[in-house]
Coordinates of C-alpha atoms in Angstrom, one line a residue:
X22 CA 23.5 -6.6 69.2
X23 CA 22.8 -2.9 68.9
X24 CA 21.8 -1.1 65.6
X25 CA 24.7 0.9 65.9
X26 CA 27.2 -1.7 65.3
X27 CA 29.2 -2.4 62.2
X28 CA 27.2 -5.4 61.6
X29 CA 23.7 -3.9 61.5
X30 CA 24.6 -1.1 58.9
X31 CA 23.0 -1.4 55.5
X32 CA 25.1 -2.3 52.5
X33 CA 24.4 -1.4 48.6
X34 CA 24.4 -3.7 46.0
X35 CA 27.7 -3.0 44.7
X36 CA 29.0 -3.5 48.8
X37 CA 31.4 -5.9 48.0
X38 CA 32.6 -4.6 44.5
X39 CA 33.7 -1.2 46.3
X40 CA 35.8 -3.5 48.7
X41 CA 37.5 -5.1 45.9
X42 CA 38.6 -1.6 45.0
X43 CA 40.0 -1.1 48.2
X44 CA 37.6 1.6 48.8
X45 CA 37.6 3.2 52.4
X46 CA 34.3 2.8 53.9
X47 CA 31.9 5.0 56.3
X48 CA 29.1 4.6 58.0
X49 CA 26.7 7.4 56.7
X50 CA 23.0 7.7 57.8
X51 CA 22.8 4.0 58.4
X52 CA 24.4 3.2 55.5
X53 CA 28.1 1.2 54.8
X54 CA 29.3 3.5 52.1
X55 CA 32.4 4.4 50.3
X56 CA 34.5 7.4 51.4
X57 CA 36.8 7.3 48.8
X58 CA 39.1 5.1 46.8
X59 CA 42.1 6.6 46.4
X60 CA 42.9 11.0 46.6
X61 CA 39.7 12.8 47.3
X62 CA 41.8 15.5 45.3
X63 CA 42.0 13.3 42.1
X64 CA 38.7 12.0 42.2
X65 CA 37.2 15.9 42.4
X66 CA 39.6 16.8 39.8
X67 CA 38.5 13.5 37.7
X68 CA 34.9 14.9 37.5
X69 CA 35.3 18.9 37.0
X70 CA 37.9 17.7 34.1
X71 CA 36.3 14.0 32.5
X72 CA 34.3 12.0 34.6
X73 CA 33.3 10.3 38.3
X74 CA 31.0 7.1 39.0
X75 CA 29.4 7.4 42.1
X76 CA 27.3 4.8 43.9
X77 CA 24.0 7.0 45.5
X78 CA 21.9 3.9 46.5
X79 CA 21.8 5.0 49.7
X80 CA 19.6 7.8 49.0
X81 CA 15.6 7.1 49.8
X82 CA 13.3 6.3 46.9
X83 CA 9.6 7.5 47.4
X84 CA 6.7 6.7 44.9
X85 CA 3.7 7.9 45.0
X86 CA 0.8 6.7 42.4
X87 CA -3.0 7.2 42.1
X88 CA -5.6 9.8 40.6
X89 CA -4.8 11.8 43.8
X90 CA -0.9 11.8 43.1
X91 CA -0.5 15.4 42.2
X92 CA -3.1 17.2 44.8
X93 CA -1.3 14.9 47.0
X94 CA 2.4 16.2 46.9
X95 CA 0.9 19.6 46.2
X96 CA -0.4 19.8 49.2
X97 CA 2.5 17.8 51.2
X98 CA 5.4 19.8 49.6
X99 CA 6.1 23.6 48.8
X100 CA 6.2 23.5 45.2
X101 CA 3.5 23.2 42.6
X102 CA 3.9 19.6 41.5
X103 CA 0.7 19.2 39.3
X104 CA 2.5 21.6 36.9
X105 CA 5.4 19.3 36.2
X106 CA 5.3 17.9 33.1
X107 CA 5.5 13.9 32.6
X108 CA 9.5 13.0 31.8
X109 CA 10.5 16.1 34.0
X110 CA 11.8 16.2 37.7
X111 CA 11.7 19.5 39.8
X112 CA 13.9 20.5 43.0
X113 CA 11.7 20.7 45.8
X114 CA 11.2 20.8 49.9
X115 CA 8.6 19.6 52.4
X116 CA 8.3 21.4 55.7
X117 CA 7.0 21.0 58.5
X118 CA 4.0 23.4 60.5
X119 CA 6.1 26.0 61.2
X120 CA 7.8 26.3 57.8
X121 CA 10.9 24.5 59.4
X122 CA 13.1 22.2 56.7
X123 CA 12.4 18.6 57.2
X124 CA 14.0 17.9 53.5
X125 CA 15.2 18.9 50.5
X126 CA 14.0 16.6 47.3
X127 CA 13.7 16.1 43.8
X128 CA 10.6 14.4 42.2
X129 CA 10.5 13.0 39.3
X130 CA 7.2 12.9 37.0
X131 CA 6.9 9.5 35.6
X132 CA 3.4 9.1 34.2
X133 CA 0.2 11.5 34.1
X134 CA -0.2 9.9 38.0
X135 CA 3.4 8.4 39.2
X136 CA 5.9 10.5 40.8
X137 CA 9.3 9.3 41.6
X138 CA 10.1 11.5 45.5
X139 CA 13.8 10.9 46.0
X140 CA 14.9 11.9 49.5
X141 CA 17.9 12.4 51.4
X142 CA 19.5 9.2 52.8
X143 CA 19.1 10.8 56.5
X144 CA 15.8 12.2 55.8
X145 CA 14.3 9.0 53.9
X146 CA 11.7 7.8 56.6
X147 CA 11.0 10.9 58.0
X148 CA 10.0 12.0 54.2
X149 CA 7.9 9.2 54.2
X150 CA 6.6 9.1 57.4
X151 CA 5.6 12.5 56.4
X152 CA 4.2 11.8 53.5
X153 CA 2.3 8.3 54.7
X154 CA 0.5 11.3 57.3
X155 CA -0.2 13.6 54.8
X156 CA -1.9 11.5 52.1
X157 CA -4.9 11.1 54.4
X158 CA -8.0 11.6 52.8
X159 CA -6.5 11.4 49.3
X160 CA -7.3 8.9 47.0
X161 CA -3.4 8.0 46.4
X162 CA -0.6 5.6 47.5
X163 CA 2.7 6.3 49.0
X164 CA 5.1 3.1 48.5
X165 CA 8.3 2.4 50.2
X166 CA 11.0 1.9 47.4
X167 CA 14.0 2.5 48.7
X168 CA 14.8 -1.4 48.3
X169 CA 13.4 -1.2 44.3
X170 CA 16.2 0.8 43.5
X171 CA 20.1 1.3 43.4
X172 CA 21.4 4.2 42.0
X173 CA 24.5 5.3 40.1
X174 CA 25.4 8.6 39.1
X175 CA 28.0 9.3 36.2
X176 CA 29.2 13.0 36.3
X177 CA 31.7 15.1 34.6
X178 CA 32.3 16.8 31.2
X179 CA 33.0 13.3 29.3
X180 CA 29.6 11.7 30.9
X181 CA 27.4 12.4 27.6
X182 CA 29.8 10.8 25.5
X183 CA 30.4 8.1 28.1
X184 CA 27.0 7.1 28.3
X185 CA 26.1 7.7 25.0
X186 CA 27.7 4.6 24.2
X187 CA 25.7 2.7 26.4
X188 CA 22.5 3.6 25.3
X189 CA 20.3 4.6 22.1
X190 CA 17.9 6.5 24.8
X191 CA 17.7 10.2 23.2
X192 CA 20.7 11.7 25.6
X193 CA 21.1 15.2 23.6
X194 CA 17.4 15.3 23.8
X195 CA 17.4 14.7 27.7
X196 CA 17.3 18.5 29.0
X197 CA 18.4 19.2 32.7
X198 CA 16.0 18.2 35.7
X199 CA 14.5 15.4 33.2
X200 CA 14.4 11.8 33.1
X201 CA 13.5 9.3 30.8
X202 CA 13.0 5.5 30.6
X203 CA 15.6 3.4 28.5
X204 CA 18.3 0.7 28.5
X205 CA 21.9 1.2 29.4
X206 CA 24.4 -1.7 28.9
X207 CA 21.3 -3.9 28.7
X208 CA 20.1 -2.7 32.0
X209 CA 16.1 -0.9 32.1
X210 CA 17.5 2.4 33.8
X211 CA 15.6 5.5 34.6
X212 CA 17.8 7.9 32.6
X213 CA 18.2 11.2 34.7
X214 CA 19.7 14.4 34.0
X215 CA 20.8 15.6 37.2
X216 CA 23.5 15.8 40.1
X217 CA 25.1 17.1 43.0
X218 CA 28.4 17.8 41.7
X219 CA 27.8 21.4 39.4
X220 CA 28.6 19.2 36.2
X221 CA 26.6 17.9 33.5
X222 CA 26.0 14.1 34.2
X223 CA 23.5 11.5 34.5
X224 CA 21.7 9.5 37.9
X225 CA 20.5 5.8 36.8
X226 CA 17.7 4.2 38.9
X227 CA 18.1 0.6 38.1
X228 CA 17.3 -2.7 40.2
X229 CA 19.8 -3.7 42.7
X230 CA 20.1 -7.2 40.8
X231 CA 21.7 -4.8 38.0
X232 CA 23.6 -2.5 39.7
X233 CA 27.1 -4.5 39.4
X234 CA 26.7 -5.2 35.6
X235 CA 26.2 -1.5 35.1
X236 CA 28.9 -0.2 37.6
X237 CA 31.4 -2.4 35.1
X238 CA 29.8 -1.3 31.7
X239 CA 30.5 2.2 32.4
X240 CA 33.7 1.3 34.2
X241 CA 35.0 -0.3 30.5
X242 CA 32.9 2.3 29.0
X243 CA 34.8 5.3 31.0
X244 CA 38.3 3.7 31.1
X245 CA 39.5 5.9 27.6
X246 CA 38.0 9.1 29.0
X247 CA 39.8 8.9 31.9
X248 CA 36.6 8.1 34.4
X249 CA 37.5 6.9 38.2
X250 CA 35.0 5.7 40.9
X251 CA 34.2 8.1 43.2
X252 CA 33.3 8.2 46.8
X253 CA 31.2 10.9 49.3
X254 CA 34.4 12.9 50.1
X255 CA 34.8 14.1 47.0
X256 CA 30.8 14.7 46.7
X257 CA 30.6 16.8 48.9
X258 CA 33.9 19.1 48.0
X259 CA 32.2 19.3 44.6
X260 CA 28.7 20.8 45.6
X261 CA 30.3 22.8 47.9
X262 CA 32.1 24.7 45.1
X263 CA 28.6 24.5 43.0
X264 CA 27.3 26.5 46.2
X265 CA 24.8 23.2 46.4
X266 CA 22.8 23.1 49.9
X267 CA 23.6 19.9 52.2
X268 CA 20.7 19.1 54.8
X269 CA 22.2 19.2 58.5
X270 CA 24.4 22.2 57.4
X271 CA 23.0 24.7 54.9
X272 CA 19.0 23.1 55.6
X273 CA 17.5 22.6 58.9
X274 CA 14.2 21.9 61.0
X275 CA 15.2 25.8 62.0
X276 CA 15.6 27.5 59.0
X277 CA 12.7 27.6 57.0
X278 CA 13.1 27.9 52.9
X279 CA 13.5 31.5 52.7
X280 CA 15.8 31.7 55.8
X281 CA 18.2 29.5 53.5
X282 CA 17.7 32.3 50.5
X283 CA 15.7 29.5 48.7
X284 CA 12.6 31.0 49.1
X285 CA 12.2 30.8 45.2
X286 CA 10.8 26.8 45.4
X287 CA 7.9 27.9 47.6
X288 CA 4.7 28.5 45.1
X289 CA 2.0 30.2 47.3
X290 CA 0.0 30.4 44.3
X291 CA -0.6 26.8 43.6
X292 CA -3.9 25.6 43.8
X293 CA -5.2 24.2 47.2
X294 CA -3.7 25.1 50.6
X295 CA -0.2 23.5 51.8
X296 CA 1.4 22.2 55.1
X297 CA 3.1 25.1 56.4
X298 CA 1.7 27.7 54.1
X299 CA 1.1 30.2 56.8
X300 CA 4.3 30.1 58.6
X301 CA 5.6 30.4 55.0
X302 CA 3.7 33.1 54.2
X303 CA 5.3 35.0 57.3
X304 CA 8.6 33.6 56.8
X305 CA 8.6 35.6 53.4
X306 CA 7.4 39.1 54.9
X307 CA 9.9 38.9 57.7
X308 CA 12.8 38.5 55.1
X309 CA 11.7 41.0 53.1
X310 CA 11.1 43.3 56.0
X311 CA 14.1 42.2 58.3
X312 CA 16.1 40.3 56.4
X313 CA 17.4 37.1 58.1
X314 CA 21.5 35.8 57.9
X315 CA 22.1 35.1 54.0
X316 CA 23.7 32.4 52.7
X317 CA 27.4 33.2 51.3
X318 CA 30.9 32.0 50.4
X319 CA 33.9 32.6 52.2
X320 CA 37.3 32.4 50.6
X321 CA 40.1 32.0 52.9
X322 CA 43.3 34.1 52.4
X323 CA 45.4 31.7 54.2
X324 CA 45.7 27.9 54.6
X325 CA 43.3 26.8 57.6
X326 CA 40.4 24.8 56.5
X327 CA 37.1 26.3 58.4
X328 CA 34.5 23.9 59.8
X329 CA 30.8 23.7 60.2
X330 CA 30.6 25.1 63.7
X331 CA 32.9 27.7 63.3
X332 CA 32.0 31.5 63.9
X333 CA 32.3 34.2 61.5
X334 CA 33.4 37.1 63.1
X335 CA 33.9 41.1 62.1
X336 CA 35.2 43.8 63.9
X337 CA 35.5 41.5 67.0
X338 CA 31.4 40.4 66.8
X339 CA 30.4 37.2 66.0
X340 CA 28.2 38.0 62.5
X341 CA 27.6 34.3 61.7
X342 CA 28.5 31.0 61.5
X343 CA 30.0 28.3 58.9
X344 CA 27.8 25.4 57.8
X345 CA 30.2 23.8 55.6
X346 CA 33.9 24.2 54.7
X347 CA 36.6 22.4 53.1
X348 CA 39.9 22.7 50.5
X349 CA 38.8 23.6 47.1
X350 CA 40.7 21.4 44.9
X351 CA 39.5 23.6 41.9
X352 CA 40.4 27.1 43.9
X353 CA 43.0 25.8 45.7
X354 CA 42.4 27.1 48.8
X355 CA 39.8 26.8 51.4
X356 CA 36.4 27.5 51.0
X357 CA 33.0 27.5 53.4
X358 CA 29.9 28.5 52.9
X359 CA 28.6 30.5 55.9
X360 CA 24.9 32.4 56.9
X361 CA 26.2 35.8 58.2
X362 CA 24.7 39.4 58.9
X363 CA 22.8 41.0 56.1
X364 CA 25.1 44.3 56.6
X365 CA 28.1 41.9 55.8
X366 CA 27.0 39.5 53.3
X367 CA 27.9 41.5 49.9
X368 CA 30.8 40.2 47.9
X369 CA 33.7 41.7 48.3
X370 CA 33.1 42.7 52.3
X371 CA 36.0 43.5 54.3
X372 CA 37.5 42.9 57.7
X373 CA 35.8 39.3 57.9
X374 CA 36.9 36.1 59.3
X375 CA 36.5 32.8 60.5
X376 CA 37.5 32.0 64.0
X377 CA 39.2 28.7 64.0
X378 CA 40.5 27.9 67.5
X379 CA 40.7 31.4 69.0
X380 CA 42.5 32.6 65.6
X381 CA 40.8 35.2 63.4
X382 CA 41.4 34.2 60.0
X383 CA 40.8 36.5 57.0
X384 CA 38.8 35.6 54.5
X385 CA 37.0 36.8 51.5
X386 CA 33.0 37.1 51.1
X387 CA 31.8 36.1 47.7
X388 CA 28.9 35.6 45.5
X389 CA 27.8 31.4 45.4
X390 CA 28.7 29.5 43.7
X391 CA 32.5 29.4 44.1
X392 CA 32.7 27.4 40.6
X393 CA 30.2 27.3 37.8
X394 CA 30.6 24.7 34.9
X395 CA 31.2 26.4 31.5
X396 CA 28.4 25.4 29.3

């Protein structure tokens, strides 16, 4: 039997208490995985307005101990890693040679010399393939975990409270892109404070042995604040509205950091050299010099929904092309985020469109992101 069939895809701990739902399953980057549960729409709407439960244990979980830990992933990724504190977690990449995208991560700080690296679920063994290579000659380990964990994200405006009663970990103290060790429902969690969705909320790494007991504790927990399980449809409707990059659309093996406008996470200054430092460095003088297609939001004016693929087109020229477009349950109307020309990427631009099928629809060029969380 193939890898490719039904049987061969890999299921999460909470597999079977998705089907009871009646979820609708789909096979994403290997994985059996739920799609949604009942209206994308309501479940979007459920976490911009109270809460969403989503199960992310398909994403890939990296550690990486040792007295060499830091030099390690400073020298592996773009960022500067060594100056992350312990109890924080920083948005990172690692590239390859040529300053090409392999991945977009965050890593978590655990101790003075344990970092949690967690990677997309597409990306996960080419992360640590990657990173396996690139520890040579450091005194430090890089450890499969992706079986050690499951993970469940709450998100939405009602997930402090929600949580809150769960927990006597120090929530209000927990600040954004930090994580902290504690108990939930009974259940030793990694407590962190971040998301893909553009709302406050929470991600819990907890052992797949737990993962059921937790999914119903903040099920009962979340019932009077209106929380609903959630599935990757609406994910990815959310970060597209938070302007939030997806790898295979917005990052690729092409596009190097400051291609994507996210040239910000590359720290040349960090001590010790870097893989791809020197393409980097000549990634970042060619954008300054010549800048490269920048990353915008396109509103549509009428009701067709633009897909990655599509070409953005002005004065009968192709200027670009759409990475990721769907319906925006919070604008109502569709949205895409698109890379176009320089001379047509300022908000506001006229006489653009998206050409879906041979039809030149108008749309509007704005500043990302489409929707940003009142604090």
């Amino acid at each position: 039997m193939s890898s490719t069939e039904p049987s061969q895809k890999r299921r999460t701990a909470l597999d079977a208490l998705h089907r009871s739902l009646g979820a609708t399953m789909t096979d994403f980057a290997g994985w059996d995985m739920p799609l949604r549960y009942g209206s994308e729409r309501d479940e979007h709407l459920a976490v911009r307005t109270r809460a969403g439960l989503f199960d992310l244990s398909h994403m890939g979980e990296i550690t990486v101990t040792g007295p060499q830990a830091a030099p390690l992933l400073n020298h592996a990724l773009v960022g500067n890693i060594a100056s992350v504190g312990v109890g924080r977690a920083r948005y990172t990449m690692i590239c390859q040679e040529d300053g090409g995208i392999l991945d977009d991560l965050i890593v978590y700080r655990l101790g003075e010399s344990e970092y949690l690296v967690v990677a997309n679920a597409s990306n996960a063994q080419v992360v640590l393939d990657a990173l396996t290579e690139r520890a040579a000659g450091f005194d430090a380990e890089v450890r499969d975990d992706r079986d050690a964990y499951a993970l469940i994200a709450v998100q939405g405006p009602q997930s402090p409270s929600i949580l809150k009663s769960l927990t006597d970990a120090d929530l209000d103290g927990l600040k954004y892109y930090a994580g902290l060790p504690g108990t939930v429902a009974g259940v030793p969690a990694l407590i962190a404070r971040t998301g893909y969705t553009g709302e406050d909320g929470f991600e819990l790494f907890v052992a797949p042995a737990d993962a059921e007991k937790l999914w119903q504790a903040l099920t009962d927990a979340g019932a009077p604040a209106g929380l609903v399980p959630c599935g990757l449809s609406c994910r990815d409707t959310l970060r597209l509205e938070a302007g939030m990059p997806l790898y295979g659309h917005e990052l690729t093996t092409s596009l190097t950091p400051f291609d994507a406008g996210l040239g910000r996470v590359v720290k040349f200054d960090k001590e010790g050299s870097f893989v791809g430092r020197e393409a980097l460095l000549a990634a970042a003088e060619r954008a300054e010099n010549d800048p490269p297609r920048v990353l915008v939001g396109l509103v549509a004016e009428g009701r067709r929904v633009p897909r990655a693929g599509y070409p953005v087109v002005a004065g009968g020229e192709v200027i670009g092309e759409v990475t990721s477009g769907a319906p925006s349950p919070t604008l109502g109307k569709p949205i895409a985020m698109a890379y176009v020309d320089a001379a047509h990427a300022a908000p506001g631009t006229t006489g653009v469109g998206v050409d879906i099928r041979g039809s030149h629809e108008p749309y509007e060029v704005v500043a990302l992101p489409f929707y940003k969380r009142q604090k």
